[in-house]
Coordinates of C-alpha atoms and ligand atoms in Angstrom, one line a residue:
X1455 CA 0.6 -12.3 -20.5
X1456 CA -0.6 -12.3 -24.2
X1457 CA 1.8 -10.7 -26.6
X1458 CA 0.9 -7.0 -27.1
X1459 CA 0.6 -5.6 -30.5
X1460 CA 2.4 -2.4 -31.2
X1461 CA 0.3 0.8 -30.7
X1462 CA -0.3 1.4 -34.4
X1463 CA -1.3 -2.2 -34.9
X1464 CA -3.7 -2.1 -32.0
X1465 CA -5.2 1.1 -33.4
X1466 CA -5.8 -0.5 -36.8
X1467 CA -7.5 -3.5 -35.2
X1468 CA -10.3 -1.4 -33.8
X1469 CA -13.5 -2.0 -35.8
X1470 CA -16.8 -0.4 -34.9
X1471 CA -18.8 -2.0 -37.8
X1472 CA -21.9 -3.6 -36.2
X1473 CA -21.8 -7.4 -36.5
X1474 CA -24.1 -9.2 -39.0
X1475 CA -25.7 -11.3 -36.3
X1476 CA -28.2 -10.2 -33.6
X1477 CA -26.4 -10.0 -30.3
X1478 CA -28.8 -12.5 -28.8
X1479 CA -27.7 -15.1 -31.3
X1480 CA -24.1 -14.4 -30.6
X1481 CA -23.4 -16.3 -27.3
X1482 CA -21.1 -17.8 -26.2
X1483 CA -18.7 -14.9 -26.4
X1484 CA -15.3 -15.5 -28.0
X1485 CA -13.1 -15.3 -25.0
X1486 CA -9.9 -13.7 -26.1
X1487 CA -6.5 -13.8 -24.2
X1488 CA -5.6 -10.4 -23.0
X1489 CA -9.2 -9.5 -22.4
X1490 CA -10.0 -11.5 -19.2
X1491 CA -8.5 -11.8 -15.8
X1492 CA -7.4 -15.0 -14.2
X1493 CA -10.0 -16.6 -11.9
X1494 CA -9.7 -16.5 -8.1
X1495 CA -7.5 -19.3 -6.8
X1496 CA -9.2 -22.1 -4.9
X1497 CA -7.4 -21.5 -1.6
X1498 CA -8.3 -17.8 -1.7
X1499 CA -12.0 -18.5 -2.1
X1500 CA -11.8 -21.1 0.7
X1501 CA -10.1 -18.7 3.0
X1502 CA -12.7 -16.0 2.6
X1503 CA -15.6 -18.5 2.6
X1504 CA -16.8 -17.8 -0.9
X1505 CA -18.8 -20.4 -2.8
X1506 CA -17.6 -23.0 -5.3
X1507 CA -13.8 -22.9 -4.8
X1508 CA -12.1 -24.8 -7.6
X1509 CA -9.3 -24.7 -10.3
X1510 CA -10.7 -23.6 -13.6
X1511 CA -9.9 -21.4 -16.6
X1512 CA -12.1 -19.2 -18.8
X1513 CA -10.5 -20.8 -21.8
X1514 CA -11.9 -24.3 -20.7
X1515 CA -15.2 -25.5 -22.0
X1516 CA -16.1 -26.8 -18.6
X1517 CA -16.1 -24.0 -16.0
X1518 CA -17.1 -26.5 -13.2
X1519 CA -20.2 -24.5 -12.3
X1520 CA -22.6 -25.9 -9.7
X1521 CA -25.3 -28.0 -11.4
X1522 CA -28.0 -25.7 -10.0
X1523 CA -26.3 -22.4 -11.1
X1524 CA -29.4 -21.2 -12.8
X1525 CA -31.5 -21.5 -9.6
X1526 CA -28.7 -20.0 -7.4
X1527 CA -28.4 -16.9 -9.7
X1528 CA -32.2 -16.4 -10.2
X1529 CA -32.7 -16.5 -6.4
X1530 CA -29.8 -14.0 -6.1
X1531 CA -31.5 -11.7 -8.6
X1532 CA -34.8 -11.8 -6.7
X1533 CA -33.1 -11.1 -3.4
X1534 CA -31.2 -8.1 -4.8
X1535 CA -34.2 -6.7 -6.7
X1536 CA -35.9 -6.6 -3.3
X1537 CA -32.9 -5.2 -1.5
X1538 CA -31.6 -2.5 -3.8
X1539 CA -34.0 0.0 -5.2
X1540 CA -31.4 1.4 -7.6
X1541 CA -31.0 -2.1 -9.2
X1542 CA -34.7 -2.5 -9.7
X1543 CA -35.0 1.0 -11.2
X1544 CA -32.0 0.6 -13.6
X1545 CA -33.4 -2.7 -14.8
X1546 CA -36.8 -1.0 -15.5
X1547 CA -36.3 2.3 -17.0
X1548 CA -33.8 2.1 -19.9
X1549 CA -35.4 3.5 -23.1
X1550 CA -32.6 2.2 -25.4
X1551 CA -31.9 5.8 -26.6
X1552 CA -28.3 4.9 -27.1
X1553 CA -26.9 8.1 -25.6
X1554 CA -24.5 6.0 -23.5
X1555 CA -23.4 3.7 -26.4
X1556 CA -20.2 5.5 -27.4
X1557 CA -19.3 6.8 -24.0
X1558 CA -17.6 3.7 -22.7
X1559 CA -13.8 3.6 -23.2
X1560 CA -13.9 -0.2 -23.6
X1561 CA -16.3 0.1 -26.5
X1562 CA -14.3 2.9 -28.0
X1563 CA -11.1 0.9 -27.7
X1564 CA -12.4 -2.6 -28.7
X1565 CA -15.4 -1.9 -31.0
X1566 CA -17.2 -4.8 -29.3
X1567 CA -20.9 -3.9 -29.1
X1568 CA -21.3 -5.8 -25.8
X1569 CA -19.1 -3.1 -24.3
X1570 CA -21.7 -0.5 -25.0
X1571 CA -23.2 0.3 -21.6
X1572 CA -26.7 -0.1 -22.9
X1573 CA -25.9 -3.6 -24.1
X1574 CA -23.8 -4.5 -21.0
X1575 CA -26.9 -3.9 -18.9
X1576 CA -29.0 -5.8 -21.4
X1577 CA -27.0 -8.9 -20.7
X1578 CA -28.5 -9.0 -17.3
X1579 CA -31.8 -7.3 -18.0
X1580 CA -32.7 -9.9 -20.7
X1581 CA -32.3 -12.6 -18.1
X1582 CA -34.5 -10.9 -15.6
X1583 CA -37.1 -10.6 -18.3
X1584 CA -36.8 -14.2 -19.4
X1585 CA -36.8 -15.6 -15.9
X1586 CA -39.1 -13.3 -14.0
X1587 CA -41.6 -11.7 -16.3
X1588 CA -44.7 -13.2 -18.0
X1589 CA -43.9 -11.2 -21.2
X1590 CA -40.4 -12.7 -21.3
X1591 CA -41.7 -16.2 -20.6
X1592 CA -44.3 -15.9 -23.3
X1593 CA -42.5 -14.0 -26.1
X1594 CA -38.9 -14.9 -25.4
X1595 CA -36.4 -13.2 -27.7
X1596 CA -39.2 -11.1 -29.2
X1597 CA -39.5 -9.4 -25.9
X1598 CA -35.7 -9.2 -25.5
X1599 CA -35.8 -12.0 -23.0
X1600 CA -33.4 -15.0 -22.4
X1601 CA -33.4 -17.9 -20.1
X1602 CA -30.3 -18.1 -18.0
X1603 CA -27.8 -20.8 -19.1
X1604 CA -24.1 -21.6 -18.8
X1605 CA -23.2 -19.6 -21.9
X1606 CA -24.8 -16.5 -20.5
X1607 CA -22.9 -17.0 -17.2
X1608 CA -19.7 -17.1 -19.3
X1609 CA -20.8 -14.0 -21.2
X1610 CA -21.5 -12.1 -17.9
X1611 CA -18.1 -13.1 -16.6
X1612 CA -16.3 -11.8 -19.7
X1613 CA -18.2 -8.5 -20.0
X1614 CA -18.8 -7.6 -16.3
X1615 CA -15.0 -7.8 -15.9
X1616 CA -14.6 -5.6 -19.0
X1617 CA -16.3 -2.7 -17.1
X1618 CA -14.2 -0.7 -14.8
X1619 CA -17.2 0.7 -13.0
X1620 CA -16.1 4.2 -13.9
X1621 CA -19.6 5.6 -14.3
X1622 CA -18.8 7.8 -17.3
X1623 CA -21.8 6.4 -19.1
X1624 CA -24.1 7.5 -16.3
X1625 CA -23.2 11.2 -16.9
X1626 CA -24.7 11.0 -20.4
X1627 CA -27.8 8.9 -19.6
X1628 CA -30.9 11.1 -19.6
X1629 CA -32.4 8.7 -17.0
X1630 CA -29.4 8.6 -14.7
X1631 CA -28.9 4.9 -15.2
X1632 CA -25.6 4.0 -13.6
X1633 CA -24.2 0.9 -15.4
X1634 CA -21.5 0.7 -12.8
X1635 CA -24.2 -0.4 -10.3
X1636 CA -25.4 -2.9 -12.8
X1637 CA -21.9 -4.3 -13.2
X1638 CA -21.6 -4.4 -9.4
X1639 CA -24.7 -6.5 -9.3
X1640 CA -23.5 -8.7 -12.1
X1641 CA -20.3 -9.4 -10.2
X1642 CA -22.2 -10.1 -7.0
X1643 CA -24.3 -12.7 -8.8
X1644 CA -21.3 -14.3 -10.4
X1645 CA -19.7 -14.7 -6.9
X1646 CA -22.7 -16.9 -6.0
X1647 CA -21.4 -19.6 -8.4
X1648 CA -17.7 -19.0 -7.9
X1649 CA -16.9 -16.9 -11.0
X1650 CA -14.6 -14.2 -9.9
X1651 CA -11.1 -12.9 -10.4
X1652 CA -7.9 -13.4 -8.3
X1653 CA -6.6 -9.9 -8.7
X1654 CA -9.6 -8.7 -6.7
X1655 CA -10.1 -11.5 -4.2
X1656 CA -6.6 -12.0 -3.2
X1657 CA -6.3 -8.4 -2.0
X1658 CA -9.7 -8.8 -0.3
X1659 CA -8.3 -11.9 1.5
X1660 CA -5.2 -9.9 2.4
X1661 CA -7.2 -7.1 3.8
X1662 CA -9.4 -9.4 5.9
X1663 CA -6.4 -11.3 7.3
X1664 CA -3.5 -8.9 7.4
X1665 CA -5.0 -5.4 6.9
X1666 CA -3.8 -4.3 3.5
X1667 CA -4.1 -5.5 -0.2
X1668 CA -0.4 -6.4 -0.5
X1669 CA -0.4 -8.5 2.7
X1670 CA 2.3 -6.4 4.3
X1671 CA 3.0 -7.4 7.9
X1672 CA 3.1 -4.5 10.4
X1673 CA 6.9 -4.5 10.6
X1674 CA 7.2 -4.3 6.8
X1675 CA 4.8 -1.4 6.7
X1676 CA 7.0 0.5 9.2
X1677 CA 10.3 -0.5 7.4
X1678 CA 9.0 0.7 4.1
X1679 CA 8.2 4.0 5.5
X1680 CA 11.6 4.2 7.1
X1681 CA 13.2 3.6 3.7
X1682 CA 11.2 6.5 2.3
X1683 CA 12.3 8.7 5.1
X1684 CA 15.9 7.9 4.3
X1685 CA 15.3 8.8 0.6
X1686 CA 13.7 12.1 1.8
X1687 CA 16.9 12.8 3.8
X1688 CA 19.1 12.1 0.8
X1689 CA 17.2 14.7 -1.2
X1690 CA 16.5 17.4 1.4
X1691 CA 18.8 16.8 4.4
X1692 CA 15.6 16.6 6.5
X1693 CA 15.5 13.8 9.2
X1694 CA 11.8 13.1 9.4
X1695 CA 9.8 10.6 11.4
X1696 CA 6.4 8.9 11.0
X1697 CA 4.5 8.0 14.2
X1698 CA 2.8 4.6 14.1
X1699 CA -0.1 3.4 16.3
X1700 CA 0.2 6.5 18.5
X1701 CA -2.6 6.6 21.0
X1702 CA -4.2 10.0 21.6
X1703 CA -2.9 11.5 18.3
X1704 CA -5.1 14.2 16.8
X1705 CA -5.2 12.8 13.3
X1706 CA -5.2 9.3 11.9
X1707 CA -3.8 9.2 8.3
X1708 CA -4.9 6.3 6.1
X1709 CA -3.7 5.8 2.5
X1710 CA -3.7 3.0 -0.1
X1711 CA -0.9 0.5 0.3
X1712 CA 0.1 1.2 -3.3
X1713 CA 1.7 4.3 -1.9
X1714 CA 4.0 2.3 0.3
X1715 CA 5.7 0.3 -2.3
X1716 CA 5.1 1.0 -5.9
X1717 CA 6.8 3.6 -8.1
X1718 CA 5.5 6.4 -8.6
X1719 CA 3.2 6.1 -5.5
X1720 CA 6.1 6.1 -3.1
X1721 CA 6.9 9.7 -4.1
X1722 CA 3.3 10.7 -3.2
X1723 CA 3.8 9.0 0.2
X1724 CA 7.0 11.0 0.7
X1725 CA 4.9 14.1 0.0
X1726 CA 2.4 13.3 2.8
X1727 CA 5.3 12.6 5.2
X1728 CA 7.0 15.9 4.4
X1729 CA 3.8 17.9 4.6
X1730 CA 2.8 16.5 8.0
X1731 CA 6.3 17.1 9.4
X1732 CA 6.4 20.6 8.0
X1733 CA 3.2 21.3 9.9
X1734 CA 4.3 19.6 13.0
X1735 CA 0.8 18.3 13.6
X1736 CA 0.0 15.5 16.0
X1737 CA -0.6 12.6 13.5
X1738 CA -0.2 8.9 13.3
X1739 CA -0.4 6.1 10.8
X1740 CA -1.6 2.7 11.7
X1741 CA -0.2 -0.8 11.0
X1742 CA -3.6 -2.2 11.5
X1743 CA -5.6 0.2 9.3
X1744 CA -2.8 0.1 6.9
X1745 CA -5.0 0.2 3.8
X1746 CA -7.3 2.9 2.6
X1747 CA -8.2 1.2 -0.7
X1748 CA -11.1 -1.2 -0.7
X1749 CA -11.3 -4.0 -3.2
X1750 CA -14.5 -5.0 -1.4
X1751 CA -16.2 -2.3 -3.6
X1752 CA -15.5 -4.5 -6.6
X1753 CA -16.8 -7.6 -4.8
X1754 CA -19.9 -7.1 -2.8
X1755 CA -21.5 -4.5 -0.5
X1756 CA -20.8 -6.8 2.5
X1757 CA -17.1 -7.2 1.7
X1758 CA -16.8 -3.4 1.2
X1759 CA -18.4 -2.6 4.5
X1760 CA -16.2 -5.2 6.3
X1761 CA -13.0 -3.8 4.9
X1762 CA -13.9 -0.2 5.5
X1763 CA -14.8 -0.9 9.1
X1764 CA -11.2 -1.3 10.2
X1765 CA -10.6 2.4 9.7
X1766 CA -13.2 3.3 12.3
X1767 CA -12.0 0.5 14.6
X1768 CA -8.5 1.9 14.6
X1769 CA -9.7 5.5 15.0
X1770 CA -11.6 4.4 18.0
X1771 CA -8.7 2.4 19.5
X1772 CA -6.2 5.1 19.1
X1773 CA -8.7 7.8 20.3
X1774 CA -7.9 10.3 17.4
X1775 CA -10.1 13.3 16.7
X1776 CA -10.6 12.9 13.0
X1777 CA -9.2 11.0 9.9
X1778 CA -7.3 12.3 6.9
X1779 CA -7.3 10.0 3.8
X1780 CA -4.6 9.9 1.1
X1781 CA -4.8 10.1 -2.6
X1782 CA -6.9 7.1 -3.6
X1783 CA -9.8 6.7 -6.0
X1784 CA -12.1 4.0 -4.9
X1785 CA -11.3 4.6 -1.2
X1786 CA -13.0 7.9 -1.7
X1787 CA -16.0 6.5 -3.4
X1788 CA -16.5 4.2 -0.5
X1789 CA -16.1 7.0 2.0
X1790 CA -18.3 9.4 0.3
X1791 CA -21.1 7.2 -0.8
X1792 CA -21.2 4.3 1.7
X1793 CA -19.1 5.0 4.9
X1794 CA -21.8 6.3 7.1
X1795 CA -24.5 4.0 5.9
X1796 CA -22.8 0.6 5.1
X1797 CA -20.1 1.1 7.8
X1798 CA -21.2 3.9 10.1
X1799 CA -22.0 5.4 12.5
X1800 CA -18.6 6.9 13.3
X1801 CA -17.1 6.1 16.8
X1802 CA -18.0 8.6 19.4
X1803 CA -14.5 9.9 20.0
X1804 CA -14.4 11.3 16.4
X1805 CA -15.3 15.0 15.8
X1806 CA -16.2 17.0 12.8
X1807 CA -12.7 17.5 11.2
X1808 CA -11.2 20.9 12.0
X1809 CA -7.8 21.8 10.6
X1810 CA -5.3 22.3 13.5
X1811 CA -3.4 24.8 11.4
X1812 CA -6.1 27.1 9.9
X1813 CA -9.1 26.3 12.2
X1814 CA -11.3 25.5 9.2
X1815 CA -14.1 23.2 10.1
X1816 CA -15.0 20.8 7.3
X1817 CA -18.7 20.7 7.8
X1818 CA -19.3 18.4 4.8
X1819 CA -17.5 15.6 6.7
X1820 CA -19.7 16.0 9.7
X1821 CA -21.0 12.5 9.4
X1822 CA -17.9 10.5 8.2
X1823 CA -15.3 12.5 10.2
X1824 CA -12.9 11.9 7.4
X1825 CA -11.4 14.4 4.9
X1826 CA -9.3 14.1 1.8
X1827 CA -5.7 15.2 2.0
X1828 CA -6.3 17.5 -1.0
X1829 CA -9.0 19.3 0.9
X1830 CA -6.7 19.7 3.8
X1831 CA -3.8 21.0 1.7
X1832 CA -5.9 23.3 -0.5
X1833 CA -7.2 24.9 2.7
X1834 CA -3.6 25.4 4.0
X1835 CA -2.6 27.1 0.7
X1836 CA -5.7 29.3 0.6
X1837 CA -4.7 30.5 4.2
X1838 CA -1.1 31.1 3.2
X1839 CA 0.2 28.4 5.6
X1840 CA 2.7 26.8 3.2
X1841 CA 5.9 28.4 1.9
X1842 CA 6.0 27.1 -1.7
X1843 CA 8.6 27.5 -4.4
X1844 CA 6.8 26.3 -7.6
X1845 CA 10.0 26.8 -9.7
X1846 CA 11.3 23.6 -8.2
X1847 CA 8.7 21.8 -10.4
X1848 CA 9.8 23.7 -13.5
X1849 CA 11.0 20.7 -15.3
X1850 CA 7.5 19.4 -15.4
X1851 CA 4.7 20.7 -17.7
X1852 CA 1.7 19.3 -15.9
X1853 CA -1.8 18.2 -16.7
X1854 CA -4.4 16.6 -14.4
X1855 CA -6.3 13.4 -14.7
X1856 CA -9.6 13.4 -12.8
X1857 CA -9.7 9.9 -11.4
X1858 CA -13.2 8.5 -11.9
X1859 CA -14.1 7.8 -8.4
X1860 CA -13.2 11.1 -6.7
X1861 CA -14.5 13.1 -9.6
X1862 CA -17.7 11.4 -10.6
X1863 CA -18.1 9.6 -7.3
X1864 CA -17.8 12.7 -5.1
X1865 CA -17.7 15.8 -7.3
X1866 CA -14.1 16.5 -6.3
X1867 CA -12.8 18.7 -9.1
X1868 CA -11.3 22.0 -7.9
X1869 CA -9.0 21.3 -4.9
X1870 CA -6.4 19.3 -6.8
X1871 CA -6.3 21.9 -9.5
X1872 CA -5.9 24.7 -7.0
X1873 CA -3.0 22.9 -5.4
X1874 CA -1.3 22.1 -8.7
X1875 CA -1.6 25.7 -9.9
X1876 CA 0.2 26.8 -6.6
X1877 CA 3.0 24.3 -6.7
X1878 CA 4.0 24.4 -10.3
X1879 CA 4.3 27.1 -12.9
X1880 CA 3.2 25.1 -15.9
X1881 CA -0.2 23.6 -15.9
X1882 CA -2.5 22.8 -18.8
X1883 CA -5.9 21.2 -18.9
X1884 CA -6.8 18.4 -21.3
X1885 CA -9.9 19.0 -23.6
X1886 CA -13.1 19.9 -21.8
X1887 CA -15.0 16.7 -22.8
X1888 CA -12.3 14.5 -21.2
X1889 CA -12.0 16.1 -17.8
X1890 CA -14.0 16.7 -14.6
X1891 CA -17.2 14.6 -14.6
X1892 CA -16.6 13.6 -18.2
X1893 CA -13.2 12.3 -17.4
X1894 CA -12.0 9.1 -19.1
X1895 CA -11.0 6.0 -17.1
X1896 CA -7.4 4.8 -17.0
X1897 CA -8.7 1.6 -18.5
X1898 CA -7.7 -0.5 -15.4
X1899 CA -10.0 0.5 -12.6
X1900 CA -12.2 -1.7 -10.5
X1901 CA -9.6 -4.4 -10.0
X1902 CA -8.6 -4.8 -13.7
X1903 CA -5.1 -3.5 -13.3
X1904 CA -3.5 -6.9 -14.0
X1905 CA -1.0 -8.0 -16.6
X1906 CA -3.1 -10.7 -18.2
X1907 CA -5.7 -8.1 -19.1
X1908 CA -3.2 -5.8 -20.8
X1909 CA -4.8 -5.9 -24.3
X1910 CA -8.0 -4.5 -22.9
X1911 CA -6.3 -2.1 -20.6
X1912 CA -4.5 -0.5 -23.5
X1913 CA -7.7 -0.4 -25.6
X1914 CA -9.7 1.0 -22.7
X1915 CA -7.1 3.6 -21.8
X1916 CA -6.9 4.8 -25.4
X1917 CA -9.3 7.8 -25.0
X1918 CA -7.5 8.9 -21.9
X1919 CA -4.1 8.6 -23.6
X1920 CA -5.4 10.5 -26.7
X1921 CA -6.3 13.5 -24.5
X1922 CA -2.8 13.4 -22.9
X1923 CA -1.2 13.1 -26.3
X1924 CA -3.1 16.2 -27.4
X1925 CA -1.7 18.4 -24.6
X1926 CA 1.7 16.8 -24.9
X1927 CA 1.8 17.8 -28.6
X1928 CA 0.2 21.2 -28.0
X1929 CA 1.9 22.4 -24.8
X1930 CA 4.8 20.0 -24.2
X1931 CA 3.0 18.3 -21.3
X1932 CA 5.4 15.7 -19.7
X1933 CA 3.7 15.0 -16.4
X1934 CA 0.2 13.6 -15.7
X1935 CA -0.8 14.2 -12.1
X1936 CA -3.7 12.3 -10.4
X1937 CA -5.1 11.5 -7.0
X1938 CA -5.5 7.7 -7.2
X1939 CA -3.1 4.9 -6.4
X1940 CA -4.5 2.6 -9.0
X1941 CA -4.2 5.4 -11.5
X1942 CA -0.6 6.0 -10.6
X1943 CA 0.2 2.4 -11.5
X1944 CA -2.2 2.0 -14.4
X1945 CA -1.5 5.3 -16.1
X1946 CA 2.3 4.8 -15.9
X1947 CA 1.8 1.6 -18.0
X1948 CA -0.7 3.3 -20.3
X1949 CA 1.6 6.3 -20.9
X1950 CA 4.5 4.0 -21.6
X1951 CA 2.5 2.4 -24.3
X1952 CA 0.7 5.3 -26.0
X1953 CA 2.6 8.5 -24.9
X1954 CA 6.0 7.5 -23.5
X1955 CA 7.2 11.1 -23.2
X1956 CA 4.7 11.6 -20.3
X1957 CA 5.3 10.5 -16.7
X1958 CA 2.8 10.1 -13.9
X1959 CA 2.7 11.5 -10.4
X1960 CA 0.5 12.2 -7.4
X1961 CA -0.4 15.7 -6.4
X1962 CA 1.5 15.6 -3.1
X1963 CA 4.7 14.6 -4.8
X1964 CA 4.7 18.0 -6.5
X1965 CA 3.6 19.7 -3.2
X1966 CA 6.6 18.2 -1.4
X1967 CA 9.0 19.3 -4.2
X1968 CA 7.8 22.8 -3.8
X1969 CA 7.6 22.9 0.0
X1970 CA 10.3 25.2 1.5
X1971 CA 11.0 24.1 5.1
X1972 CA 12.1 26.7 7.7
X1973 CA 15.9 26.1 7.7
X1974 CA 16.4 26.8 11.4
X1975 CA 13.7 24.4 12.3
X1976 CA 14.3 21.4 10.2
X1977 CA 17.7 21.8 8.7
X1978 CA 16.7 21.6 5.0
X1979 CA 19.6 22.0 2.7
X1980 CA 19.5 23.8 -0.7
X1981 CA 17.7 21.3 -2.9
X1982 CA 19.3 20.2 -6.2
X1983 CA 17.1 17.1 -6.7
X1984 CA 13.5 16.4 -6.7
X1985 CA 11.9 13.5 -4.9
X1986 CA 12.8 11.2 -7.9
X1987 CA 16.4 12.2 -7.3
X1988 CA 16.5 14.0 -10.7
X1989 CA 18.0 17.5 -11.1
X1990 CA 15.4 20.1 -10.3
X1991 CA 15.9 22.2 -13.4
X1992 CA 14.8 21.3 -16.9
X1993 CA 17.6 19.9 -19.1
X1994 CA 20.1 22.5 -20.2
X1995 CA 19.5 24.8 -17.2
X1996 CA 21.7 24.9 -14.1
X1997 CA 20.4 24.6 -10.6
X1998 CA 20.5 28.0 -8.9
Ligands
SF4_2815 S1 -19.2 2.2 -16.0 FE1 -17.5 2.9 -17.3 S2 -16.6 1.0 -18.0 FE2 -18.7 0.5 -17.2 S3 -20.0 0.6 -19.0 FE3 -20.1 2.6 -18.0 S4 -18.5 3.8 -19.1 FE4 -18.1 1.6 -19.6
SF4_2816 S1 -28.4 6.4 -22.1 FE1 -29.6 5.5 -20.4 S2 -31.6 5.2 -21.2 FE2 -30.3 5.6 -23.0 S3 -29.7 3.5 -23.7 FE3 -28.1 4.2 -22.3 S4 -28.7 3.4 -20.2 FE4 -30.5 3.3 -21.6

């Protein structure tokens, strides 16, 4: 990992002055350590059958590209322009108004003009013009056109892996151009010549072969959950169980594997376990569909559909009625936007989700048969089905980060806020232009949550951190809640760098802290600790 500057040094290094040279003269890019991810390992590409497996480094002059890279990529562009109407449209209609230019967190944090969404798309658009239009062939640079060459492939690799596919720019584009989709296409084209990153493709390999990103074997998945149940018992006295692979259960619960292992995701997982046990519903987890996250989304449409399919396979094998999904960002983008087209249709045994506790039918999930845990919990609270003591979260002054994919990807804004306002007494919003559909990315989305990319992560996360700092200074906020496993990991590092006074949690960690179990039924003892095994009360106050 490149040595990180101190926060004030990093701030001073940001320079938004436009460069002297035209961007088209400026290739190849200056590839800086800390701003690129390591390439996919040879054996990983071999195992998943991707082209051009080899050892190489972005810092080398020779990237060992196939000799006919240009033809491979141009054919790939033609194929995708035919296949994806959105791609064709986005390549056609940009009017260079610049409304998106300062909306990207990577541009704000780096000052690099090629991180302006308009220019990021232009890196690809200029090649389409140069290779596939008569104007481009005739007038070249004058028409904003370039012929594809090795330097441009290098430039694509650098900048399409400096976009976290967060879609913030699309909110501000008057033409609805979604640069995330452009980046997805850029990455698909780069795969054709073997330019991709390990932090995405190793999880994809693990998902294909073992079922989850981390490559956890079934017994390890079960053991991890057992450890979490012991921790719950330590804090609450409750002896809880998690059913696995239970045939005929009513609900299959699927969540990202980040919640099984990593701190603070494990506390969110404890929250799900406590909630389902409190309700006594007939649920199961699966050691086969042990991953809700989907790094295929950052790879190709085919990889995404293949990884997502295992959830339906397992729902069918187990014969459940419907699926509840945990707090994960990109998992929900895949479900909401692609599940019933790329993966569907849902198996016949699945029904439109209906809460076994409140009877609410979630009509909007009629097609996918899958609902978000926050929809489920918000409905329980709205029907008065949970006994909650929000004072158990009084040591936290909470704000909420809208994770990009559930917020912009599926318009999911109110349910998490409704839950938070019911499980804690101190909740404050960040400034309006940094939340809901205008939310800022954590800086590490779309598979960029890797240590070697830390310089760019801290730059990209700066706008988010600034907004948190604002509410920290104004209201004393010390806890940042979110509903995404990548965010829980990425924001923890980001806060540690920019606003170390603020911790990060999932919404269901706070739900579980507040949840008062019926004593006679479950044997809960008076709680003195929260799920992190810290005293419940703020410093200086005694527990009741
Ligand atoms: S999708 Fe997000 S990261 Fe990518 S260009 Fe737009 S704002 Fe930047
Ligand atoms: S806001 Fe839309 S139309 Fe305007 S420059 Fe950006 S992508 Fe092009």
